[in-house]
Coordinates of C-alpha atoms in Angstrom, one line a residue:
Chain P
Q1 CA 0.6 64.5 60.8
K2 CA -2.7 65.7 59.8
E3 CA -5.5 62.9 59.3
V4 CA -6.1 64.1 55.9
E5 CA -3.7 65.8 53.8
Q6 CA -4.2 67.6 50.5
N7 CA -2.1 70.4 48.7
S8 CA -3.6 73.8 49.4
G9 CA -3.3 74.9 45.6
P10 CA -4.2 76.7 43.8
L11 CA -4.3 74.3 40.8
S12 CA -4.4 76.0 38.0
V13 CA -5.5 74.2 34.7
P14 CA -6.8 75.6 31.2
E15 CA -10.0 75.0 30.4
G16 CA -10.7 71.9 28.8
A17 CA -7.7 69.9 30.6
I18 CA -7.5 67.3 33.3
A19 CA -7.2 68.6 36.5
S20 CA -5.7 65.9 38.9
L21 CA -6.1 66.6 42.8
N22 CA -4.5 64.2 45.3
C23 CA -5.2 63.6 49.0
T24 CA -3.7 61.0 51.4
Y25 CA -5.0 59.8 54.9
S26 CA -3.3 58.3 57.9
D27 CA -6.1 56.1 59.6
R28 CA -5.9 52.7 57.9
V29 CA -9.4 51.8 59.3
S30 CA -10.8 54.4 57.1
Q31 CA -13.8 52.4 54.9
S32 CA -15.4 55.2 53.1
F33 CA -14.0 58.2 51.2
F34 CA -15.7 61.5 49.7
W35 CA -14.9 64.4 47.5
Y36 CA -16.8 67.7 48.4
R37 CA -16.9 70.7 46.3
Q38 CA -16.9 74.0 47.9
Y39 CA -17.5 77.4 46.0
S40 CA -16.2 80.6 47.7
G41 CA -18.7 81.8 50.4
K42 CA -20.9 78.7 50.1
S43 CA -21.1 75.3 52.1
P44 CA -19.5 72.0 50.9
E45 CA -21.4 69.5 48.6
L46 CA -21.0 66.1 47.9
I47 CA -19.6 65.2 44.3
M48 CA -17.8 61.8 44.7
S49 CA -18.0 58.8 47.2
I50 CA -15.8 55.8 46.7
Y51 CA -15.5 52.8 49.2
S52 CA -13.4 50.0 47.2
N53 CA -9.8 50.2 45.4
G54 CA -10.2 51.2 42.0
D55 CA -12.0 53.9 40.1
K56 CA -15.1 55.2 40.1
E57 CA -16.3 57.7 37.1
D58 CA -19.5 59.8 37.5
G59 CA -19.4 62.3 34.5
R60 CA -16.4 64.3 34.1
F61 CA -15.3 63.1 37.5
T62 CA -13.4 60.1 38.5
A63 CA -12.2 59.0 41.9
Q64 CA -9.4 56.8 42.3
L65 CA -8.8 54.6 45.8
N66 CA -5.9 52.7 47.0
K67 CA -6.2 51.6 50.4
A68 CA -2.7 49.9 50.5
S69 CA -1.1 53.3 49.6
Q70 CA -3.8 55.3 52.0
Y71 CA -4.4 57.5 48.8
V72 CA -7.4 58.8 46.9
S73 CA -7.5 60.9 44.2
L74 CA -10.1 63.0 41.9
L75 CA -9.9 63.4 38.3
I76 CA -11.9 66.4 36.5
R77 CA -12.0 65.8 32.8
D78 CA -12.8 68.8 30.2
S79 CA -12.1 71.2 33.2
Q80 CA -14.9 73.9 32.7
P81 CA -14.5 77.6 34.3
S82 CA -17.5 76.7 36.7
D83 CA -15.3 74.0 38.2
S84 CA -12.9 76.7 39.5
A85 CA -13.7 76.1 43.6
T86 CA -12.2 74.3 46.7
Y87 CA -12.4 70.4 46.8
L88 CA -12.4 68.9 50.3
C89 CA -11.3 65.0 50.5
A90 CA -13.3 63.6 53.3
V91 CA -12.9 60.3 55.2
T92 CA -14.9 58.5 57.7
R93 CA -14.2 54.9 59.5
A94 CA -17.6 53.5 59.2
A95 CA -21.5 54.3 59.0
G96 CA -22.2 56.3 61.9
N97 CA -19.0 57.8 62.4
K98 CA -17.6 61.5 62.0
L99 CA -16.1 62.5 58.7
T100 CA -12.5 63.8 58.7
F101 CA -11.8 66.7 56.1
G102 CA -8.8 67.8 54.5
G103 CA -7.5 71.3 54.2
G104 CA -9.1 71.5 50.6
T105 CA -7.1 72.0 47.3
R106 CA -8.2 75.3 45.3
V107 CA -9.0 74.7 41.8
L108 CA -8.6 77.5 38.9
V109 CA -9.8 77.0 35.6
K110 CA -8.7 79.6 33.3
P111 CA -10.8 80.2 29.9
Chain F
G1 CA -37.3 75.4 53.0
A2 CA -36.2 72.1 52.5
G3 CA -32.4 72.4 53.5
V4 CA -30.6 73.0 56.3
S5 CA -31.1 75.9 57.9
Q6 CA -28.8 78.0 60.3
T7 CA -29.4 81.3 62.1
P8 CA -27.9 83.7 62.8
S9 CA -25.9 83.8 59.4
N10 CA -23.7 86.5 60.7
K11 CA -22.8 87.3 64.4
V12 CA -20.4 89.9 65.7
T13 CA -19.6 89.7 69.3
E14 CA -17.2 90.7 71.8
K15 CA -14.7 88.9 73.5
G16 CA -15.9 87.3 76.6
K17 CA -19.4 87.2 75.6
Y18 CA -21.9 84.3 75.4
V19 CA -23.3 83.1 71.8
E20 CA -25.8 80.7 70.8
L21 CA -25.7 79.5 67.2
R22 CA -29.0 77.3 66.0
C23 CA -29.2 74.8 63.4
D24 CA -32.5 73.3 61.9
P25 CA -31.7 70.3 59.9
I26 CA -33.6 68.7 57.3
S27 CA -36.9 67.2 58.3
G28 CA -36.6 63.5 59.4
H29 CA -32.8 63.6 59.2
T30 CA -31.6 62.1 62.8
A31 CA -27.9 62.5 62.3
L32 CA -26.7 66.1 62.9
Y33 CA -23.2 67.4 62.5
W34 CA -21.3 70.7 63.8
Y35 CA -18.2 71.6 61.8
R36 CA -16.0 74.8 62.3
Q37 CA -14.2 76.3 59.2
S38 CA -11.7 78.8 59.5
L39 CA -10.7 80.9 56.5
G40 CA -8.6 78.5 53.9
Q41 CA -9.1 75.5 56.1
G42 CA -11.1 72.5 55.6
P43 CA -14.0 71.7 58.0
E44 CA -13.2 70.7 61.5
F45 CA -15.3 68.3 63.2
L46 CA -16.9 69.2 66.5
I47 CA -19.8 67.0 67.5
Y48 CA -22.3 64.6 66.1
F49 CA -25.8 64.0 67.5
Q50 CA -27.8 60.7 66.8
G51 CA -31.1 61.7 67.7
T52 CA -31.1 63.6 71.1
G53 CA -27.9 62.4 72.4
A54 CA -24.3 63.2 71.3
A55 CA -22.8 60.2 69.7
D56 CA -19.4 62.1 69.5
D57 CA -18.3 65.1 70.9
S58 CA -14.5 64.6 70.5
G59 CA -14.4 67.7 68.4
L60 CA -15.1 70.1 71.0
P61 CA -12.4 72.3 71.9
N62 CA -12.7 72.9 75.2
D63 CA -15.3 73.1 78.1
R64 CA -16.2 76.9 76.7
F65 CA -18.2 74.7 73.8
F66 CA -21.2 73.0 74.2
A67 CA -24.0 71.7 72.1
V68 CA -27.9 70.4 72.6
R69 CA -30.6 68.8 70.7
P70 CA -33.2 68.4 73.1
E71 CA -35.6 67.2 71.0
G72 CA -33.7 65.2 68.4
S73 CA -34.3 68.0 65.6
V74 CA -33.3 71.5 66.3
S75 CA -29.7 71.8 67.8
T76 CA -28.0 74.9 69.4
L77 CA -23.9 75.4 69.6
K78 CA -23.3 77.4 72.6
I79 CA -20.0 79.1 73.2
Q80 CA -19.3 80.7 76.5
R81 CA -16.5 83.4 77.1
T82 CA -15.7 83.6 73.7
E83 CA -12.4 84.2 72.5
R84 CA -10.8 85.7 69.1
G85 CA -9.7 82.4 68.1
D86 CA -13.4 81.3 68.1
S87 CA -13.9 83.3 65.0
A88 CA -15.0 81.1 61.9
V89 CA -17.8 79.7 60.1
Y90 CA -19.7 77.3 62.0
L91 CA -21.3 74.5 59.6
C92 CA -24.1 72.3 60.5
A93 CA -25.1 69.3 58.5
S94 CA -27.7 66.6 58.7
T95 CA -28.1 63.3 57.2
P96 CA -31.2 60.7 57.4
Q97 CA -30.8 57.1 59.4
G98 CA -30.1 54.1 58.1
G99 CA -28.4 53.7 54.8
R100 CA -27.3 57.3 54.2
A101 CA -26.1 57.5 58.1
G102 CA -22.2 57.9 57.8
T103 CA -21.9 57.3 54.4
G104 CA -20.8 60.9 53.6
E105 CA -23.4 62.6 52.2
L106 CA -24.0 65.1 54.5
F107 CA -26.2 68.1 53.7
F108 CA -24.7 71.3 55.2
G109 CA -26.4 74.6 55.8
E110 CA -24.6 77.8 54.7
G111 CA -23.3 78.3 57.8
S112 CA -23.1 80.9 60.7
R113 CA -20.0 83.2 60.5
L114 CA -18.8 84.5 63.9
T115 CA -16.4 87.1 64.4
V116 CA -15.0 87.8 67.8
L117 CA -13.9 91.4 68.2

């Protein structure tokens, strides 16, 4: 079992719709959770971080965390073609520890 | 430049050769990470430095891989006797000390694409 699992996709959504991405993790000690966006041929960039159970909203992005279920998700509202990218889920145990990434979900937003 | 700088951006080598990849982190960032990313996969952790010392090298796949950061700034990833399976993009990332360290806000370089023929 991989430490961080994501559906590889592609997840195809029409422009203006909501894209819903899921991630599960195996290490129960994980404390911090992140979503990175990676455009083709580029390096990952942080878009969301979440540390406690519940929802966290930032613009069109909402991260949701459920530690009991070891599940974290990302919603992208009003999806735009510029959101087409691979979204990487990452987790870490604590400050000063390594980040473990999932395999990423490729999102395609069609005009 | 203000970002993480990695050289070379592309490296093509033959099986069995020795390769060095260099990372120059953002000035003042004390933590430095190396990851490896194969096509269609997420970044795979290799090693993490806090200052000059390797805080966690559990991701290095075998003893052909070695990394140093002698002055706590620039880091070099060294790969001996390269194999075709080493072909990947090698990503370096840095993060400042203190509140941000380990919080997940890694600043990545553009990577070094290694191709082993």
